[in-house]
PDB file of C-alpha atoms in Angstrom:
ATOM      1  CA  UNK A  17      -3.916 -22.717  10.068  1.00 43.00           C
ATOM      2  CA  UNK A  18      -4.379 -21.114   6.705  1.00 47.00           C
ATOM      3  CA  UNK A  19      -2.821 -17.662   6.713  1.00 60.00           C
ATOM      4  CA  UNK A  20      -3.943 -16.684   3.256  1.00 69.00           C
ATOM      5  CA  UNK A  21      -7.437 -16.814   1.912  1.00 84.00           C
ATOM      6  CA  UNK A  22      -8.001 -16.378  -1.764  1.00 89.00           C
ATOM      7  CA  UNK A  23     -10.853 -14.962  -3.683  1.00 90.00           C
ATOM      8  CA  UNK A  24     -12.450 -16.019  -5.921  1.00 94.00           C
ATOM      9  CA  UNK A  25     -12.118 -19.776  -5.524  1.00 94.00           C
ATOM     10  CA  UNK A  26     -12.631 -20.161  -9.265  1.00 96.00           C
ATOM     11  CA  UNK A  27     -12.447 -17.748 -12.184  1.00 97.00           C
ATOM     12  CA  UNK A  28     -13.431 -18.405 -15.782  1.00 98.00           C
ATOM     13  CA  UNK A  29     -12.552 -15.902 -18.511  1.00 97.00           C
ATOM     14  CA  UNK A  30     -11.978 -15.621 -22.241  1.00 98.00           C
ATOM     15  CA  UNK A  31      -8.561 -15.397 -23.806  1.00 98.00           C
ATOM     16  CA  UNK A  32      -7.397 -11.800 -23.981  1.00 98.00           C
ATOM     17  CA  UNK A  33      -9.258 -10.713 -20.864  1.00 98.00           C
ATOM     18  CA  UNK A  34      -7.558  -9.746 -17.621  1.00 98.00           C
ATOM     19  CA  UNK A  35      -7.723 -11.977 -14.545  1.00 98.00           C
ATOM     20  CA  UNK A  36      -7.567 -10.632 -11.000  1.00 98.00           C
ATOM     21  CA  UNK A  37      -7.101 -12.809  -7.932  1.00 97.00           C
ATOM     22  CA  UNK A  38      -7.088 -11.593  -4.356  1.00 97.00           C
ATOM     23  CA  UNK A  39      -5.400 -12.848  -1.219  1.00 96.00           C
ATOM     24  CA  UNK A  40      -6.035 -11.830   2.371  1.00 96.00           C
ATOM     25  CA  UNK A  41      -3.918 -12.765   5.362  1.00 95.00           C
ATOM     26  CA  UNK A  42      -4.049 -12.349   9.105  1.00 92.00           C
ATOM     27  CA  UNK A  43      -0.633 -11.630  10.615  1.00 90.00           C
ATOM     28  CA  UNK A  44       2.313  -9.393   9.800  1.00 91.00           C
ATOM     29  CA  UNK A  45       4.527 -10.636   7.003  1.00 90.00           C
ATOM     30  CA  UNK A  46       8.043 -10.242   5.653  1.00 89.00           C
ATOM     31  CA  UNK A  47       6.981 -11.023   2.133  1.00 92.00           C
ATOM     32  CA  UNK A  48       4.153 -12.482   0.092  1.00 94.00           C
ATOM     33  CA  UNK A  49       4.651 -14.774  -2.865  1.00 95.00           C
ATOM     34  CA  UNK A  50       2.467 -15.993  -5.691  1.00 97.00           C
ATOM     35  CA  UNK A  51       2.797 -19.452  -7.182  1.00 97.00           C
ATOM     36  CA  UNK A  52       1.185 -21.251 -10.061  1.00 97.00           C
ATOM     37  CA  UNK A  53       0.299 -24.950 -10.223  1.00 96.00           C
ATOM     38  CA  UNK A  54      -0.757 -26.843 -13.299  1.00 95.00           C
ATOM     39  CA  UNK A  55      -2.978 -29.814 -12.580  1.00 91.00           C
ATOM     40  CA  UNK A  56      -1.110 -32.614 -10.828  1.00 88.00           C
ATOM     41  CA  UNK A  57       2.235 -30.812 -10.981  1.00 92.00           C
ATOM     42  CA  UNK A  58       4.576 -28.988  -8.652  1.00 93.00           C
ATOM     43  CA  UNK A  59       4.338 -25.270  -7.981  1.00 96.00           C
ATOM     44  CA  UNK A  60       6.176 -22.622  -9.944  1.00 97.00           C
ATOM     45  CA  UNK A  61       7.185 -19.356  -8.323  1.00 96.00           C
ATOM     46  CA  UNK A  62       5.773 -16.284 -10.073  1.00 97.00           C
ATOM     47  CA  UNK A  63       6.623 -13.227  -8.027  1.00 97.00           C
ATOM     48  CA  UNK A  64       7.655 -12.111  -4.538  1.00 95.00           C
ATOM     49  CA  UNK A  65       6.688  -8.807  -3.002  1.00 95.00           C
ATOM     50  CA  UNK A  66       8.251  -7.577   0.224  1.00 93.00           C
ATOM     51  CA  UNK A  67       6.326  -5.940   3.029  1.00 93.00           C
ATOM     52  CA  UNK A  68       7.815  -2.524   2.204  1.00 94.00           C
ATOM     53  CA  UNK A  69       6.776  -2.725  -1.464  1.00 96.00           C
ATOM     54  CA  UNK A  70       3.383  -1.747  -2.793  1.00 97.00           C
ATOM     55  CA  UNK A  71       3.473  -2.950  -6.373  1.00 98.00           C
ATOM     56  CA  UNK A  72       5.593  -5.211  -8.518  1.00 97.00           C
ATOM     57  CA  UNK A  73       5.524  -6.210 -12.167  1.00 97.00           C
ATOM     58  CA  UNK A  74       6.832  -9.211 -14.048  1.00 96.00           C
ATOM     59  CA  UNK A  75       5.872  -9.516 -17.695  1.00 97.00           C
ATOM     60  CA  UNK A  76       2.073  -9.778 -17.829  1.00 98.00           C
ATOM     61  CA  UNK A  77       1.846 -10.083 -14.046  1.00 98.00           C
ATOM     62  CA  UNK A  78       1.172  -7.239 -11.660  1.00 98.00           C
ATOM     63  CA  UNK A  79       1.079  -7.770  -7.909  1.00 98.00           C
ATOM     64  CA  UNK A  80      -0.048  -5.250  -5.332  1.00 98.00           C
ATOM     65  CA  UNK A  81       0.309  -5.404  -1.576  1.00 98.00           C
ATOM     66  CA  UNK A  82      -1.641  -3.405   0.981  1.00 97.00           C
ATOM     67  CA  UNK A  83      -0.225  -4.197   4.410  1.00 96.00           C
ATOM     68  CA  UNK A  84      -2.764  -1.962   6.157  1.00 96.00           C
ATOM     69  CA  UNK A  85      -5.551  -4.132   4.775  1.00 96.00           C
ATOM     70  CA  UNK A  86      -3.473  -7.307   4.882  1.00 96.00           C
ATOM     71  CA  UNK A  87      -4.291  -8.078   1.304  1.00 97.00           C
ATOM     72  CA  UNK A  88      -2.650  -8.654  -2.045  1.00 97.00           C
ATOM     73  CA  UNK A  89      -3.854  -9.001  -5.587  1.00 98.00           C
ATOM     74  CA  UNK A  90      -2.443 -10.714  -8.663  1.00 98.00           C
ATOM     75  CA  UNK A  91      -3.416  -9.343 -12.053  1.00 98.00           C
ATOM     76  CA  UNK A  92      -2.704 -11.314 -15.212  1.00 98.00           C
ATOM     77  CA  UNK A  93      -3.189  -9.138 -18.276  1.00 98.00           C
ATOM     78  CA  UNK A  94      -4.122 -10.345 -21.761  1.00 98.00           C
ATOM     79  CA  UNK A  95      -4.657 -13.890 -20.527  1.00 98.00           C
ATOM     80  CA  UNK A  96      -3.892 -16.930 -22.653  1.00 98.00           C
ATOM     81  CA  UNK A  97      -5.258 -20.463 -22.588  1.00 97.00           C
ATOM     82  CA  UNK A  98      -1.852 -21.538 -21.273  1.00 97.00           C
ATOM     83  CA  UNK A  99      -2.480 -19.462 -18.129  1.00 98.00           C
ATOM     84  CA  UNK A 100      -5.088 -22.016 -17.071  1.00 98.00           C
ATOM     85  CA  UNK A 101      -3.881 -23.260 -13.672  1.00 97.00           C
ATOM     86  CA  UNK A 102      -4.338 -22.858  -9.930  1.00 96.00           C
ATOM     87  CA  UNK A 103      -2.768 -19.795  -8.376  1.00 97.00           C
ATOM     88  CA  UNK A 104      -1.690 -19.667  -4.739  1.00 96.00           C
ATOM     89  CA  UNK A 105      -0.562 -16.884  -2.508  1.00 96.00           C
ATOM     90  CA  UNK A 106       1.909 -17.737   0.242  1.00 95.00           C
ATOM     91  CA  UNK A 107       2.957 -15.576   3.144  1.00 93.00           C
ATOM     92  CA  UNK A 108       6.311 -15.569   4.880  1.00 90.00           C
ATOM     93  CA  UNK A 109       5.788 -14.261   8.388  1.00 84.00           C
ATOM     94  CA  UNK A 110       9.468 -14.431   9.251  1.00 75.00           C
ATOM     95  CA  UNK A 111      11.043 -14.912  12.655  1.00 61.00           C
ATOM     96  CA  UNK A 112      12.341 -12.766  15.467  1.00 49.00           C
ATOM     97  CA  UNK A 113      14.215  -9.628  14.467  1.00 48.00           C
ATOM     98  CA  UNK A 114      12.738  -9.674  10.991  1.00 49.00           C
ATOM     99  CA  UNK A 115      14.688 -12.732   9.943  1.00 52.00           C
ATOM    100  CA  UNK A 116      12.654 -14.949   7.732  1.00 55.00           C
ATOM    101  CA  UNK A 117      12.720 -18.627   8.466  1.00 67.00           C
ATOM    102  CA  UNK A 118      11.361 -19.317   5.010  1.00 75.00           C
ATOM    103  CA  UNK A 119       8.226 -20.972   6.345  1.00 84.00           C
ATOM    104  CA  UNK A 120       5.474 -20.269   3.874  1.00 90.00           C
ATOM    105  CA  UNK A 121       1.779 -20.467   4.667  1.00 91.00           C
ATOM    106  CA  UNK A 122      -0.347 -21.091   1.598  1.00 93.00           C
ATOM    107  CA  UNK A 123      -3.873 -20.089   0.757  1.00 92.00           C
ATOM    108  CA  UNK A 124      -6.333 -22.515  -0.781  1.00 93.00           C
ATOM    109  CA  UNK A 125      -5.823 -21.133  -4.254  1.00 94.00           C
ATOM    110  CA  UNK A 126      -7.815 -19.738  -7.146  1.00 96.00           C
ATOM    111  CA  UNK A 127      -8.557 -22.008 -10.086  1.00 96.00           C
ATOM    112  CA  UNK A 128      -8.246 -19.967 -13.266  1.00 98.00           C
ATOM    113  CA  UNK A 129      -9.689 -21.247 -16.526  1.00 98.00           C
ATOM    114  CA  UNK A 130      -8.963 -19.297 -19.692  1.00 98.00           C
ATOM    115  CA  UNK A 131     -11.122 -20.281 -22.646  1.00 97.00           C
ATOM    116  CA  UNK A 132      -9.607 -19.946 -26.131  1.00 94.00           C
TER     117      UNK A 132
ATOM    118  CA  UNK B   6      19.997 -29.578 -15.787  1.00 54.00           C
ATOM    119  CA  UNK B   7      19.404 -28.236 -12.272  1.00 65.00           C
ATOM    120  CA  UNK B   8      16.276 -28.918 -10.285  1.00 93.00           C
ATOM    121  CA  UNK B   9      14.441 -31.023  -7.758  1.00 97.00           C
ATOM    122  CA  UNK B  10      13.440 -34.570  -8.413  1.00 96.00           C
ATOM    123  CA  UNK B  11      10.897 -36.627  -6.541  1.00 97.00           C
ATOM    124  CA  UNK B  12      10.331 -40.293  -6.967  1.00 91.00           C
ATOM    125  CA  UNK B  13       8.220 -42.146  -7.593  1.00 92.00           C
ATOM    126  CA  UNK B  14       5.446 -40.084  -9.226  1.00 94.00           C
ATOM    127  CA  UNK B  15       2.760 -42.484  -7.976  1.00 95.00           C
ATOM    128  CA  UNK B  16       3.028 -44.730  -4.934  1.00 95.00           C
ATOM    129  CA  UNK B  17       0.570 -47.267  -3.591  1.00 94.00           C
ATOM    130  CA  UNK B  18       0.798 -48.837  -0.165  1.00 92.00           C
ATOM    131  CA  UNK B  19      -1.272 -50.929   2.154  1.00 92.00           C
ATOM    132  CA  UNK B  20      -2.452 -49.499   5.447  1.00 92.00           C
ATOM    133  CA  UNK B  21       0.005 -50.150   8.264  1.00 91.00           C
ATOM    134  CA  UNK B  22       3.126 -49.972   6.087  1.00 92.00           C
ATOM    135  CA  UNK B  23       5.732 -47.253   6.329  1.00 94.00           C
ATOM    136  CA  UNK B  24       6.731 -45.653   3.047  1.00 95.00           C
ATOM    137  CA  UNK B  25       9.620 -43.349   2.146  1.00 96.00           C
ATOM    138  CA  UNK B  26       9.349 -40.612  -0.468  1.00 97.00           C
ATOM    139  CA  UNK B  27      12.511 -39.448  -2.150  1.00 97.00           C
ATOM    140  CA  UNK B  28      13.528 -35.828  -2.748  1.00 98.00           C
ATOM    141  CA  UNK B  29      16.837 -34.828  -4.344  1.00 98.00           C
ATOM    142  CA  UNK B  30      18.087 -31.403  -5.434  1.00 97.00           C
ATOM    143  CA  UNK B  31      21.205 -30.323  -7.317  1.00 96.00           C
ATOM    144  CA  UNK B  32      20.662 -26.593  -6.844  1.00 95.00           C
ATOM    145  CA  UNK B  33      23.099 -26.387  -3.923  1.00 94.00           C
ATOM    146  CA  UNK B  34      20.278 -25.034  -1.769  1.00 94.00           C
ATOM    147  CA  UNK B  35      20.625 -25.091   2.001  1.00 93.00           C
ATOM    148  CA  UNK B  36      16.943 -25.269   2.881  1.00 94.00           C
ATOM    149  CA  UNK B  37      14.492 -28.016   1.981  1.00 95.00           C
ATOM    150  CA  UNK B  38      10.813 -28.480   2.739  1.00 95.00           C
ATOM    151  CA  UNK B  39       8.082 -31.093   2.620  1.00 97.00           C
ATOM    152  CA  UNK B  40       4.454 -30.138   2.026  1.00 97.00           C
ATOM    153  CA  UNK B  41       1.248 -32.062   1.833  1.00 97.00           C
ATOM    154  CA  UNK B  42      -1.591 -31.079  -0.507  1.00 96.00           C
ATOM    155  CA  UNK B  43      -5.112 -32.474  -0.266  1.00 94.00           C
ATOM    156  CA  UNK B  44      -7.659 -32.113  -3.098  1.00 88.00           C
ATOM    157  CA  UNK B  45      -8.792 -28.529  -3.591  1.00 83.00           C
ATOM    158  CA  UNK B  46      -6.537 -27.326  -0.800  1.00 85.00           C
ATOM    159  CA  UNK B  47      -3.405 -25.309  -0.394  1.00 88.00           C
ATOM    160  CA  UNK B  48      -0.115 -26.720   0.830  1.00 94.00           C
ATOM    161  CA  UNK B  49       0.592 -27.519   4.475  1.00 95.00           C
ATOM    162  CA  UNK B  50       4.133 -27.718   5.799  1.00 94.00           C
ATOM    163  CA  UNK B  51       5.201 -31.072   7.253  1.00 97.00           C
ATOM    164  CA  UNK B  52       8.936 -30.619   7.963  1.00 96.00           C
ATOM    165  CA  UNK B  53      11.704 -28.304   6.898  1.00 93.00           C
ATOM    166  CA  UNK B  54      15.465 -28.350   7.129  1.00 94.00           C
ATOM    167  CA  UNK B  55      17.764 -25.348   7.205  1.00 90.00           C
ATOM    168  CA  UNK B  56      21.018 -27.249   7.071  1.00 91.00           C
ATOM    169  CA  UNK B  57      22.431 -30.742   6.956  1.00 94.00           C
ATOM    170  CA  UNK B  58      21.705 -32.829  10.063  1.00 95.00           C
ATOM    171  CA  UNK B  59      19.061 -30.379  11.249  1.00 93.00           C
ATOM    172  CA  UNK B  60      15.320 -30.276  10.675  1.00 94.00           C
ATOM    173  CA  UNK B  61      12.247 -28.735  12.277  1.00 93.00           C
ATOM    174  CA  UNK B  62       8.612 -29.753  12.541  1.00 94.00           C
ATOM    175  CA  UNK B  63       6.117 -27.878  10.450  1.00 92.00           C
ATOM    176  CA  UNK B  64       2.403 -27.529  11.060  1.00 91.00           C
ATOM    177  CA  UNK B  65       1.419 -31.171  10.511  1.00 95.00           C
ATOM    178  CA  UNK B  66       4.458 -33.297  11.471  1.00 97.00           C
ATOM    179  CA  UNK B  67       2.600 -36.032  13.371  1.00 96.00           C
ATOM    180  CA  UNK B  68       2.973 -39.412  11.678  1.00 96.00           C
ATOM    181  CA  UNK B  69       5.903 -38.286   9.524  1.00 98.00           C
ATOM    182  CA  UNK B  70       9.670 -38.422   9.902  1.00 97.00           C
ATOM    183  CA  UNK B  71      12.585 -37.002   7.900  1.00 98.00           C
ATOM    184  CA  UNK B  72      16.356 -37.085   7.740  1.00 98.00           C
ATOM    185  CA  UNK B  73      18.925 -34.717   6.239  1.00 97.00           C
ATOM    186  CA  UNK B  74      22.208 -36.587   6.062  1.00 97.00           C
ATOM    187  CA  UNK B  75      23.258 -34.937   2.797  1.00 97.00           C
ATOM    188  CA  UNK B  76      22.665 -31.447   1.484  1.00 97.00           C
ATOM    189  CA  UNK B  77      21.118 -32.831  -1.701  1.00 97.00           C
ATOM    190  CA  UNK B  78      18.657 -35.229  -0.118  1.00 98.00           C
ATOM    191  CA  UNK B  79      15.647 -34.856   2.198  1.00 98.00           C
ATOM    192  CA  UNK B  80      13.616 -38.087   2.294  1.00 98.00           C
ATOM    193  CA  UNK B  81      10.210 -38.188   3.977  1.00 98.00           C
ATOM    194  CA  UNK B  82       8.863 -41.299   5.687  1.00 97.00           C
ATOM    195  CA  UNK B  83       5.129 -41.614   6.076  1.00 96.00           C
ATOM    196  CA  UNK B  84       4.643 -43.900   9.039  1.00 94.00           C
ATOM    197  CA  UNK B  85       1.715 -46.104   9.950  1.00 91.00           C
ATOM    198  CA  UNK B  86       0.905 -43.558  12.668  1.00 90.00           C
ATOM    199  CA  UNK B  87      -0.265 -41.062  10.046  1.00 91.00           C
ATOM    200  CA  UNK B  88      -4.043 -41.349  10.189  1.00 90.00           C
ATOM    201  CA  UNK B  89      -4.851 -40.154   6.684  1.00 92.00           C
ATOM    202  CA  UNK B  90      -1.728 -40.512   4.521  1.00 95.00           C
ATOM    203  CA  UNK B  91      -3.343 -40.468   1.070  1.00 96.00           C
ATOM    204  CA  UNK B  92      -2.325 -37.124  -0.448  1.00 96.00           C
ATOM    205  CA  UNK B  93      -0.061 -35.340  -2.916  1.00 97.00           C
ATOM    206  CA  UNK B  94       3.378 -34.705  -1.400  1.00 98.00           C
ATOM    207  CA  UNK B  95       5.574 -31.869  -2.621  1.00 97.00           C
ATOM    208  CA  UNK B  96       9.210 -31.254  -1.846  1.00 97.00           C
ATOM    209  CA  UNK B  97      10.781 -27.828  -2.237  1.00 96.00           C
ATOM    210  CA  UNK B  98      14.089 -26.108  -1.688  1.00 96.00           C
ATOM    211  CA  UNK B  99      15.336 -22.558  -1.322  1.00 94.00           C
ATOM    212  CA  UNK B 100      18.779 -20.991  -1.244  1.00 90.00           C
ATOM    213  CA  UNK B 101      18.436 -20.462   2.492  1.00 82.00           C
ATOM    214  CA  UNK B 102      15.748 -20.043   5.097  1.00 71.00           C
ATOM    215  CA  UNK B 103      16.356 -16.309   4.961  1.00 72.00           C
ATOM    216  CA  UNK B 104      13.349 -16.287   2.729  1.00 66.00           C
ATOM    217  CA  UNK B 105      12.809 -16.011  -0.963  1.00 84.00           C
ATOM    218  CA  UNK B 106      11.371 -18.206  -3.609  1.00 92.00           C
ATOM    219  CA  UNK B 107      11.016 -21.911  -3.217  1.00 94.00           C
ATOM    220  CA  UNK B 108      11.636 -24.356  -6.030  1.00 95.00           C
ATOM    221  CA  UNK B 109       9.279 -27.301  -6.143  1.00 97.00           C
ATOM    222  CA  UNK B 110       9.631 -30.852  -7.332  1.00 97.00           C
ATOM    223  CA  UNK B 111       6.953 -32.533  -9.459  1.00 96.00           C
ATOM    224  CA  UNK B 112       5.342 -34.252  -6.456  1.00 97.00           C
ATOM    225  CA  UNK B 113       4.511 -37.799  -5.402  1.00 97.00           C
ATOM    226  CA  UNK B 114       0.924 -38.949  -5.217  1.00 97.00           C
ATOM    227  CA  UNK B 115       0.598 -41.455  -2.393  1.00 97.00           C
ATOM    228  CA  UNK B 116      -2.430 -43.710  -2.124  1.00 96.00           C
ATOM    229  CA  UNK B 117      -2.848 -45.892   0.950  1.00 94.00           C
ATOM    230  CA  UNK B 118      -5.600 -48.515   0.969  1.00 91.00           C
TER     231      UNK B 118
END
């Protein structure tokens, strides 16, 4: 079953604009991760946010997590054409006693297109 | 140059044949994973391994088999029992199954006709 659902499914913006993608999930999590995938390639890890964190930054990326709403958002500021890719959220629900088994459940992704 | 390699990049097989996809990592990671990705979809977990000589079924293990005889290697066999094997297959590894980021290989696109 798909734990994460992403919104929007596709996003088209101009270079320099900000891009916001949202992810909702259904069960409790240990952490939530965002990945990027260029067409036909493997995934690249962007950022991990733990269940006790509310916001995290990495360069032009800002991730928020609201565990009460079971949702997360990824903001890419000052987007570039090179940011064009699919972006996936993945949840790690962990195992008994809070130990994560590293099993990630992925959403269906948001396709971001940044026009130069 | 550390990383995960998958070979081949493209693979074509006839229906009814078993096929083995290779995944090798030199990151000294304990945990390895196999995912399947269908067009326009997210990734679904097939099998994962926490340690050598041990592996667990993921969400869609039927029709697949794996082995983990060496820490560096986690090959996936797509058997003839897999009803719809055409897909993009991704291998990943992480330092341990205690969680954290996963490192992905470039993927193998399997087409079965």
